PDB file of C-alpha atoms in Angstrom:
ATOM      1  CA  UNK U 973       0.000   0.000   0.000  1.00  0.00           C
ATOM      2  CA  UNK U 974       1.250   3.685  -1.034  1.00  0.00           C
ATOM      3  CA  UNK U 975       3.167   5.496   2.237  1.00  0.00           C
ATOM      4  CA  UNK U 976       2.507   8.881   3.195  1.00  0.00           C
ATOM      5  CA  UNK U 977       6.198  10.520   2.370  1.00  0.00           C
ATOM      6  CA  UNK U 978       6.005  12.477   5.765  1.00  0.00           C
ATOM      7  CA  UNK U 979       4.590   9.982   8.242  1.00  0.00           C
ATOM      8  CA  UNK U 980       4.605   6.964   6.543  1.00  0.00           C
ATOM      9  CA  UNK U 981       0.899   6.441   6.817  1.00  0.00           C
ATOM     10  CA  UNK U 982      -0.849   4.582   4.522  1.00  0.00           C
ATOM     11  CA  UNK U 983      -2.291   6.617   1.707  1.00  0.00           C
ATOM     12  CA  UNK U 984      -3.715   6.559  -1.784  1.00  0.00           C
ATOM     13  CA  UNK U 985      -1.104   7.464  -4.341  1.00  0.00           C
ATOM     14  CA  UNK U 986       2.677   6.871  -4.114  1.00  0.00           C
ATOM     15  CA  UNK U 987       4.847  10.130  -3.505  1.00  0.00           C
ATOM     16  CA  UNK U 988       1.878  11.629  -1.895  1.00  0.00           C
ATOM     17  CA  UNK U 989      -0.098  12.732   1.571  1.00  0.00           C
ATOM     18  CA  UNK U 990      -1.735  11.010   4.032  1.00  0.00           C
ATOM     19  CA  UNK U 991      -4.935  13.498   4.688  1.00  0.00           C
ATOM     20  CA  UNK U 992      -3.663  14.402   7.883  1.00  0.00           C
ATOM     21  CA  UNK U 993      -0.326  15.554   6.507  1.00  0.00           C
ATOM     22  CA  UNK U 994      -2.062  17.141   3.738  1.00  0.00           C
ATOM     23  CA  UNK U 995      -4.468  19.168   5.887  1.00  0.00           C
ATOM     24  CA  UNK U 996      -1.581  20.211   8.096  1.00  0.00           C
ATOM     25  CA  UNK U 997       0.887  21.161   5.123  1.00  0.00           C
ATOM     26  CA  UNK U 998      -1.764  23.301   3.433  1.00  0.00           C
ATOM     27  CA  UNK U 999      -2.951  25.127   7.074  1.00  0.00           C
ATOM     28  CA  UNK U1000       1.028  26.144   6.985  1.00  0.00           C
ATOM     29  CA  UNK U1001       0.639  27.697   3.469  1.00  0.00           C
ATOM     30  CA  UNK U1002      -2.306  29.598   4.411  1.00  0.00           C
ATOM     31  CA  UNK U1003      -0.645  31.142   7.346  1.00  0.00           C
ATOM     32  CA  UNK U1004       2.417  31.843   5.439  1.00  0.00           C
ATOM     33  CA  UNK U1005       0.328  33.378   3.255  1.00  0.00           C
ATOM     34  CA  UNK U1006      -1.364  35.947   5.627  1.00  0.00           C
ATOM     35  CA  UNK U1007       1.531  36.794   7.574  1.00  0.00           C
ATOM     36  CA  UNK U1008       3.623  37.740   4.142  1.00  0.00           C
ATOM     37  CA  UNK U1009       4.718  41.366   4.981  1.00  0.00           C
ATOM     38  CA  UNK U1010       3.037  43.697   1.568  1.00  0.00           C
ATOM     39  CA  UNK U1011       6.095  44.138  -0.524  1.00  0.00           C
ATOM     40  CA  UNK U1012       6.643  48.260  -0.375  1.00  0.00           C
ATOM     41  CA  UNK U1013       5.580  48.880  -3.758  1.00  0.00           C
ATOM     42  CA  UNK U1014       2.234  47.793  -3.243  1.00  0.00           C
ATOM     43  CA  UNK U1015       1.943  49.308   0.120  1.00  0.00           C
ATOM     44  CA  UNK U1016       3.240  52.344  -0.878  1.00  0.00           C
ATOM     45  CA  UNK U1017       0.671  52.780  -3.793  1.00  0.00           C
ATOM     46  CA  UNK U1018      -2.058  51.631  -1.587  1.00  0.00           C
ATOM     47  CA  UNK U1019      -0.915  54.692   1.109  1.00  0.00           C
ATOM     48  CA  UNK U1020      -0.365  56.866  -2.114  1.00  0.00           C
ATOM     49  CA  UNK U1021      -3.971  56.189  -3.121  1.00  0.00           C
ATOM     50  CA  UNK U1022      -5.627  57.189   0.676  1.00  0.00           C
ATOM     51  CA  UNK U1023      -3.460  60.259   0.888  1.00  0.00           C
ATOM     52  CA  UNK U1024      -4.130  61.306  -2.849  1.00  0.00           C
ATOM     53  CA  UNK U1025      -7.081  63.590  -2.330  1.00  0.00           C
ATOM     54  CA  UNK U1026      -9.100  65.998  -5.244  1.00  0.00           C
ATOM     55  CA  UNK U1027      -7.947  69.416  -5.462  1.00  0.00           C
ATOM     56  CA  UNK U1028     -10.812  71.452  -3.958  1.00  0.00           C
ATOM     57  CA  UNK U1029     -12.155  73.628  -6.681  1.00  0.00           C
ATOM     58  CA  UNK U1030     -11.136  77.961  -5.875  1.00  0.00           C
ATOM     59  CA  UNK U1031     -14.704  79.255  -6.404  1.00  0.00           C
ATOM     60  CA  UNK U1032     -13.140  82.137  -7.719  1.00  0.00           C
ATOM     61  CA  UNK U1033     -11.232  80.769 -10.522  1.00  0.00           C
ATOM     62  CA  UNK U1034     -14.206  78.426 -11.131  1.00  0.00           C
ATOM     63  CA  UNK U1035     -16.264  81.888 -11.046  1.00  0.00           C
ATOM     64  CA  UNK U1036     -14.491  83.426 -13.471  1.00  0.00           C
ATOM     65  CA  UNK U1037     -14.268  80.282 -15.850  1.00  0.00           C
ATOM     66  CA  UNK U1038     -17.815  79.917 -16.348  1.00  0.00           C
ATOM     67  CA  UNK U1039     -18.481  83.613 -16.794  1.00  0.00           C
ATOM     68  CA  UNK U1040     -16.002  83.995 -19.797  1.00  0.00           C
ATOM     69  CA  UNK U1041     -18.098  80.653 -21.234  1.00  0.00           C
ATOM     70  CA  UNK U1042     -21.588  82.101 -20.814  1.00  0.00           C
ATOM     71  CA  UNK U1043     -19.831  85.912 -22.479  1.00  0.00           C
ATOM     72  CA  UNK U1044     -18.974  83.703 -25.217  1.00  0.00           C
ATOM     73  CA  UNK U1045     -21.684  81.727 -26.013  1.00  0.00           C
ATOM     74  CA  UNK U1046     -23.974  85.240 -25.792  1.00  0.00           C
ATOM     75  CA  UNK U1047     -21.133  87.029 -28.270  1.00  0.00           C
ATOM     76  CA  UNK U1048     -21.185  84.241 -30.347  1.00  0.00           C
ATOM     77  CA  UNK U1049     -25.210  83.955 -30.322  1.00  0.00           C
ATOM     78  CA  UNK U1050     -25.797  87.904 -30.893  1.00  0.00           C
ATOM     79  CA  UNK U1051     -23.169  87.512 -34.203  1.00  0.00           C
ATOM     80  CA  UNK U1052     -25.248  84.878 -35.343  1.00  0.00           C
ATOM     81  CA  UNK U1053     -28.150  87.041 -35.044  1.00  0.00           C
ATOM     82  CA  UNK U1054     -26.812  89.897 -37.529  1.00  0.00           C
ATOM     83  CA  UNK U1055     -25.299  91.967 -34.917  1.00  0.00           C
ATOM     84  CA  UNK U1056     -21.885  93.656 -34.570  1.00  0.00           C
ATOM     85  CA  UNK U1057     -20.877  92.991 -30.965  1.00  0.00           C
ATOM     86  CA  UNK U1058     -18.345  95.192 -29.246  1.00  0.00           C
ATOM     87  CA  UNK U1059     -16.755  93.825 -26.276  1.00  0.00           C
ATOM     88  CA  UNK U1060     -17.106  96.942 -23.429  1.00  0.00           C
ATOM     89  CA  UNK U1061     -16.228  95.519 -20.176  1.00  0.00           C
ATOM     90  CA  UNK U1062     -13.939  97.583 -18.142  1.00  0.00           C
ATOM     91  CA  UNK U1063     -10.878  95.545 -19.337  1.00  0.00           C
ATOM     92  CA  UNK U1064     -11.883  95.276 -22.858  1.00  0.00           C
ATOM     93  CA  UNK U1065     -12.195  99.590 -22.582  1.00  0.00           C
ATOM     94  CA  UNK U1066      -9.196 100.298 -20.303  1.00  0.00           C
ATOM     95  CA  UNK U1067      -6.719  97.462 -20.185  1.00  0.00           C
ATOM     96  CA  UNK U1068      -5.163  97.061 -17.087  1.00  0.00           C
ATOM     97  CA  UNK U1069      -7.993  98.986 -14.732  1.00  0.00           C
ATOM     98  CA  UNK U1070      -8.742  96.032 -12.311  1.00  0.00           C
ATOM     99  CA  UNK U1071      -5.256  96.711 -10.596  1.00  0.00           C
ATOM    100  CA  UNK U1072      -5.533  99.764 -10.393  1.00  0.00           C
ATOM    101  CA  UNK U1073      -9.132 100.102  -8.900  1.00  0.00           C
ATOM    102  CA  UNK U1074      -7.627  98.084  -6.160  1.00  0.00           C
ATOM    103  CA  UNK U1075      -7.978 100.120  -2.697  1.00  0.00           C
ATOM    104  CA  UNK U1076     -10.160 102.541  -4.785  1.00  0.00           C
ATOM    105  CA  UNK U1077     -13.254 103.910  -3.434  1.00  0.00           C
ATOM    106  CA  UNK U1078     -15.979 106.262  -5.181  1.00  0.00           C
ATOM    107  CA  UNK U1079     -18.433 106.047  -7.838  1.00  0.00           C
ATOM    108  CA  UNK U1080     -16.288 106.279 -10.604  1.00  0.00           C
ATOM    109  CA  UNK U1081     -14.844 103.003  -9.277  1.00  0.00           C
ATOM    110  CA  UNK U1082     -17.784 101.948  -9.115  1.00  0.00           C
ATOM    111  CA  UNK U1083     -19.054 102.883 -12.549  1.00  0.00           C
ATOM    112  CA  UNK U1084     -15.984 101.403 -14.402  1.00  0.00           C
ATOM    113  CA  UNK U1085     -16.660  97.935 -12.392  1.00  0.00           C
ATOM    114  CA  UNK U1086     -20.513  97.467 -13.244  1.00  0.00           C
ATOM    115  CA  UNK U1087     -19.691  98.718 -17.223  1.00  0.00           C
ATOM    116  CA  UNK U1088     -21.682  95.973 -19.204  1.00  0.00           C
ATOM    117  CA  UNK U1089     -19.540  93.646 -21.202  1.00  0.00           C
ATOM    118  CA  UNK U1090     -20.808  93.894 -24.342  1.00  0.00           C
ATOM    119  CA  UNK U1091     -22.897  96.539 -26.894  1.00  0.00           C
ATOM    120  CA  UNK U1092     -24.907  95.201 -29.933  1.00  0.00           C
ATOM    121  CA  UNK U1093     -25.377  97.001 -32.874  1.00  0.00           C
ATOM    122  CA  UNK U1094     -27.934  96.633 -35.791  1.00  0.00           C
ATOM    123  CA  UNK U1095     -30.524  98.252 -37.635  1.00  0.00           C
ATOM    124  CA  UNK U1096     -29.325 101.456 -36.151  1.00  0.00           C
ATOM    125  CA  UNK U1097     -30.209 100.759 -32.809  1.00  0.00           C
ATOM    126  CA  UNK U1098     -27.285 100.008 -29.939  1.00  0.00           C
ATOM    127  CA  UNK U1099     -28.214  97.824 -26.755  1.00  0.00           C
ATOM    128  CA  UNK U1100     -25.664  97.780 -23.215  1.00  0.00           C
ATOM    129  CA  UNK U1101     -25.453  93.964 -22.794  1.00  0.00           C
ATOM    130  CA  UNK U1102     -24.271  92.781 -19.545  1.00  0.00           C
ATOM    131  CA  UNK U1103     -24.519  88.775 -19.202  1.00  0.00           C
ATOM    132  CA  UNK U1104     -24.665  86.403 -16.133  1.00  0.00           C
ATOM    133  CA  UNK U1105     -24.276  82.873 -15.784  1.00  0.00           C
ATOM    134  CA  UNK U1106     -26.392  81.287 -12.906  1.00  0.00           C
ATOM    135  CA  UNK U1107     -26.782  77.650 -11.600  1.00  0.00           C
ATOM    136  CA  UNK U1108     -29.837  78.359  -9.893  1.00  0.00           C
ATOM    137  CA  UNK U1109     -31.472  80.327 -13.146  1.00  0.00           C
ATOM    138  CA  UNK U1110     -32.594  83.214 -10.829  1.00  0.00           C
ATOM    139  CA  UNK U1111     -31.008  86.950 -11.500  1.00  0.00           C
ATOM    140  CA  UNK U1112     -32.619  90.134  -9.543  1.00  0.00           C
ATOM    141  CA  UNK U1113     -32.136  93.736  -8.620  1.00  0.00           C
ATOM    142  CA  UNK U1114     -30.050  92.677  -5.523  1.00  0.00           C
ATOM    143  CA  UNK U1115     -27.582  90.693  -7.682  1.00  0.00           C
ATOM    144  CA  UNK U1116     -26.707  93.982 -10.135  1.00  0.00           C
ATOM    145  CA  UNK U1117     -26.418  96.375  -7.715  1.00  0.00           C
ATOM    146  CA  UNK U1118     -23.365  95.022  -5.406  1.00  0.00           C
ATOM    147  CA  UNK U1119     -22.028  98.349  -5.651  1.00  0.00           C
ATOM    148  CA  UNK U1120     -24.416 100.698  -5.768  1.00  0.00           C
ATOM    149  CA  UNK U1121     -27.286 101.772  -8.043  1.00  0.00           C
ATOM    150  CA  UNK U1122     -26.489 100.640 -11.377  1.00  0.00           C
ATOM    151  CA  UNK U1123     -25.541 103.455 -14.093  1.00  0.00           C
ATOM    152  CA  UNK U1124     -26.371 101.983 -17.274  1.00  0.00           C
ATOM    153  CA  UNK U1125     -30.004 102.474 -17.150  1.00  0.00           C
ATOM    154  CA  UNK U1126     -30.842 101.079 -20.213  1.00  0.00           C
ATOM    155  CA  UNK U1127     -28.710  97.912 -19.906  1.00  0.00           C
ATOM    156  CA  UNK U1128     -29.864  94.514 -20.967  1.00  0.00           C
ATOM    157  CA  UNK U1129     -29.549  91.595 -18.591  1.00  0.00           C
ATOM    158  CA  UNK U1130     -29.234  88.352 -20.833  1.00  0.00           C
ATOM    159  CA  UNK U1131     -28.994  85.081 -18.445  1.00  0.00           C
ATOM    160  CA  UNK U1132     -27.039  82.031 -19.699  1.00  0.00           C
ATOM    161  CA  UNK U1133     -28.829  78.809 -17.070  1.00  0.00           C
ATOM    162  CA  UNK U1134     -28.426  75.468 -17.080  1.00  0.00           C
ATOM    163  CA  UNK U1135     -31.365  74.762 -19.578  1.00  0.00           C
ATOM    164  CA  UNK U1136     -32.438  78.456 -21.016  1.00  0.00           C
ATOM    165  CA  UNK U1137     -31.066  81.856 -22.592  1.00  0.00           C
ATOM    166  CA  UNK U1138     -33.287  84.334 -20.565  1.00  0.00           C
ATOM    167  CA  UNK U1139     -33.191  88.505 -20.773  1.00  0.00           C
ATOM    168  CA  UNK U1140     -34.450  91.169 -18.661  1.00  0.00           C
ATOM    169  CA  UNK U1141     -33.944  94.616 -18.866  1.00  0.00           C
ATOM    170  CA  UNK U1142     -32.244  96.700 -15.619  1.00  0.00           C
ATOM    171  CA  UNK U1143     -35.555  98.960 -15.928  1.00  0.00           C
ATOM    172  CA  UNK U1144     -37.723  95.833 -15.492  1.00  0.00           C
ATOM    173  CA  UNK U1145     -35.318  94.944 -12.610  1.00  0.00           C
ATOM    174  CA  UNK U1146     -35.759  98.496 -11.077  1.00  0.00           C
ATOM    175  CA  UNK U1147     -39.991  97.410 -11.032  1.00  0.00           C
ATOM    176  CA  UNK U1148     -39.110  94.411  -9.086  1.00  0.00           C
ATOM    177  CA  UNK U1149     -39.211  92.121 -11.944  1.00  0.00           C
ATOM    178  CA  UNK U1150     -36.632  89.210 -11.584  1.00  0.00           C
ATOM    179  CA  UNK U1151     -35.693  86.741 -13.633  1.00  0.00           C
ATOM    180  CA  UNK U1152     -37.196  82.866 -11.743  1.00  0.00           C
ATOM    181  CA  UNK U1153     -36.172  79.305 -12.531  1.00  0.00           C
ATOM    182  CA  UNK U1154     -39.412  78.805 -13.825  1.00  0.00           C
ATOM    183  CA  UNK U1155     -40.795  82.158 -15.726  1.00  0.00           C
ATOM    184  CA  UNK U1156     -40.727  82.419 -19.368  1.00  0.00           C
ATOM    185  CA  UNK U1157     -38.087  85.445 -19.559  1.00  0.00           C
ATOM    186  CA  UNK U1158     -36.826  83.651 -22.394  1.00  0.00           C
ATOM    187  CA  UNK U1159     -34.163  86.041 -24.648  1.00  0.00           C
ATOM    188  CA  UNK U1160     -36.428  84.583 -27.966  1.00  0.00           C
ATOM    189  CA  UNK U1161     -39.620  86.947 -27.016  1.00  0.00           C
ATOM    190  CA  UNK U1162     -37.419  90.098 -26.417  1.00  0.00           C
ATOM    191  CA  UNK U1163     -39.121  92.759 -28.416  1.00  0.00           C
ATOM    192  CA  UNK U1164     -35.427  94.922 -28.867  1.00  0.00           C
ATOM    193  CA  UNK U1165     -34.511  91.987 -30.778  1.00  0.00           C
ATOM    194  CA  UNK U1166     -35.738  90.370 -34.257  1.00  0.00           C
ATOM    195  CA  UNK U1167     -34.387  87.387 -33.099  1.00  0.00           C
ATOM    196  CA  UNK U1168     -34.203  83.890 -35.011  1.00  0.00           C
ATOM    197  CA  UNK U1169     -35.822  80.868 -32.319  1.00  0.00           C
ATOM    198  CA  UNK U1170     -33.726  78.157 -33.772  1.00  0.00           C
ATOM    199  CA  UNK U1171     -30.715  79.952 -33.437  1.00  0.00           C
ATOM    200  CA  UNK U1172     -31.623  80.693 -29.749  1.00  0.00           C
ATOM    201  CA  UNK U1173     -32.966  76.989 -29.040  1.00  0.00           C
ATOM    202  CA  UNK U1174     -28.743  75.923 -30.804  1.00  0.00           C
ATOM    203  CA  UNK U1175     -27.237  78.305 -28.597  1.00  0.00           C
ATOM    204  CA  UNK U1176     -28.812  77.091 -25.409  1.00  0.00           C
ATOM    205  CA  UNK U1177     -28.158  73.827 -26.300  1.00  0.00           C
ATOM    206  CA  UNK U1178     -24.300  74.591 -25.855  1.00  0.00           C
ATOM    207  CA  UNK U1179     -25.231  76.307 -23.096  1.00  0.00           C
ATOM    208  CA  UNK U1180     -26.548  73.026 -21.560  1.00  0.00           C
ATOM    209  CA  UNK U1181     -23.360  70.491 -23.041  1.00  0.00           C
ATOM    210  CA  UNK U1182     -21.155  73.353 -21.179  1.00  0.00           C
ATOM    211  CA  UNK U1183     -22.949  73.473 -17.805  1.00  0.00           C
ATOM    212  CA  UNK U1184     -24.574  70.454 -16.962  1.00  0.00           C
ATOM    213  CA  UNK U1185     -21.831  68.946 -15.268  1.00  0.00           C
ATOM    214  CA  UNK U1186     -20.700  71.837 -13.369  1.00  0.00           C
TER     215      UNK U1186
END
């Protein structure tokens, strides 16, 4: 009869393990196994990958980023349109005024830093267009006037949302109008504007691809 090779037991192949020896020489891999110290490479990627954290996003920057989108889709939009845009902001008009206006105090500080960013022309008529990007799709009189009464009375407030290309006018504002997630202040039914609905419907469909993930 076949021999165990470690105890001599009787067993069922030649060169082989009784089961006794066989249970005992596999509960001595197992612990080897789980008492193997983790090789440093792979414990030092799995400490690398708790310790790796996401940069937190600087509102500011992120601020700034989506404003210069929704300025550009709204440029873009009013060329489409048949208009000659001029870009008016208060760096666009004096280059270099936002370090200088640092420390500043007065309403001519306050004038250059609520100039609208852009004015349309066509068919002889010229419209102040200042635009705003907002999340929430609500704009009011409270959100223009951060530094004081606003001095472009006849200003145009276009509003670049998640889901719709809205307008209201600062005189509207000034009424206590506001622009709502839900009204239908949509920049299409502005009367100042002949303006083309398919073009609109494109442009706040970029509007969406742009902003729906942010």
């Amino acid at each position: 009869m076949p021999e165990c090779i470690t105890c001599g037991e009787p067993t069922k192949f030649d060169g082989g393990l009784c089961y006794k020896c066989y249970k005992k020489e596999n509960k001595s891999k197992d612990v080897a196994e789980e008492e193997k110290p983790i090789s440093k490479t792979k414990k030092t990627k799995a400490d690398h990958s708790k310790k790796v954290k996401k940069p937190k996003e600087n509102p500011w920057v992120s601020g700034v980023i989506k404003g210069r989108i929704a300025e550009t889709i709204v440029e873009e939009l009013f060329r489409s349109l048949g208009f000659q845009v001029f870009s008016y902001g208060m760096e666009n008009s004096i280059p270099g005024i936002t370090d200088l206006l640092r420390g500043v105090t007065g309403d001519v500080e306050k004038n250059i830093r609520q100039m609208p960013d852009f004015v349309v022309f066509k068919d002889n008529m010229a419209h102040f267009i200042e635009v705003k990007y907002r999340a929430n799709g609500k704009l009011k009189l409270s959100d223009i006037e951060k530094y004081g009464d606003y001095p472009f009375k006849n200003a145009l407030f276009v509003l670049i949302t998640k889901k719709h290309i809205k307008c209201i006018s600062y005189a509207e504002l000034k009424e206590g109008k506001e622009i709502t997630e839900k009204d239908h202040k949509y920049l299409g039914k502005r009367n100042e504007f002949d303006t083309d609905s398919a073009l609109i419907i494109e442009y706040c469909n970029y509007a969406v691809k742009f902003f729906e993930s942010v």
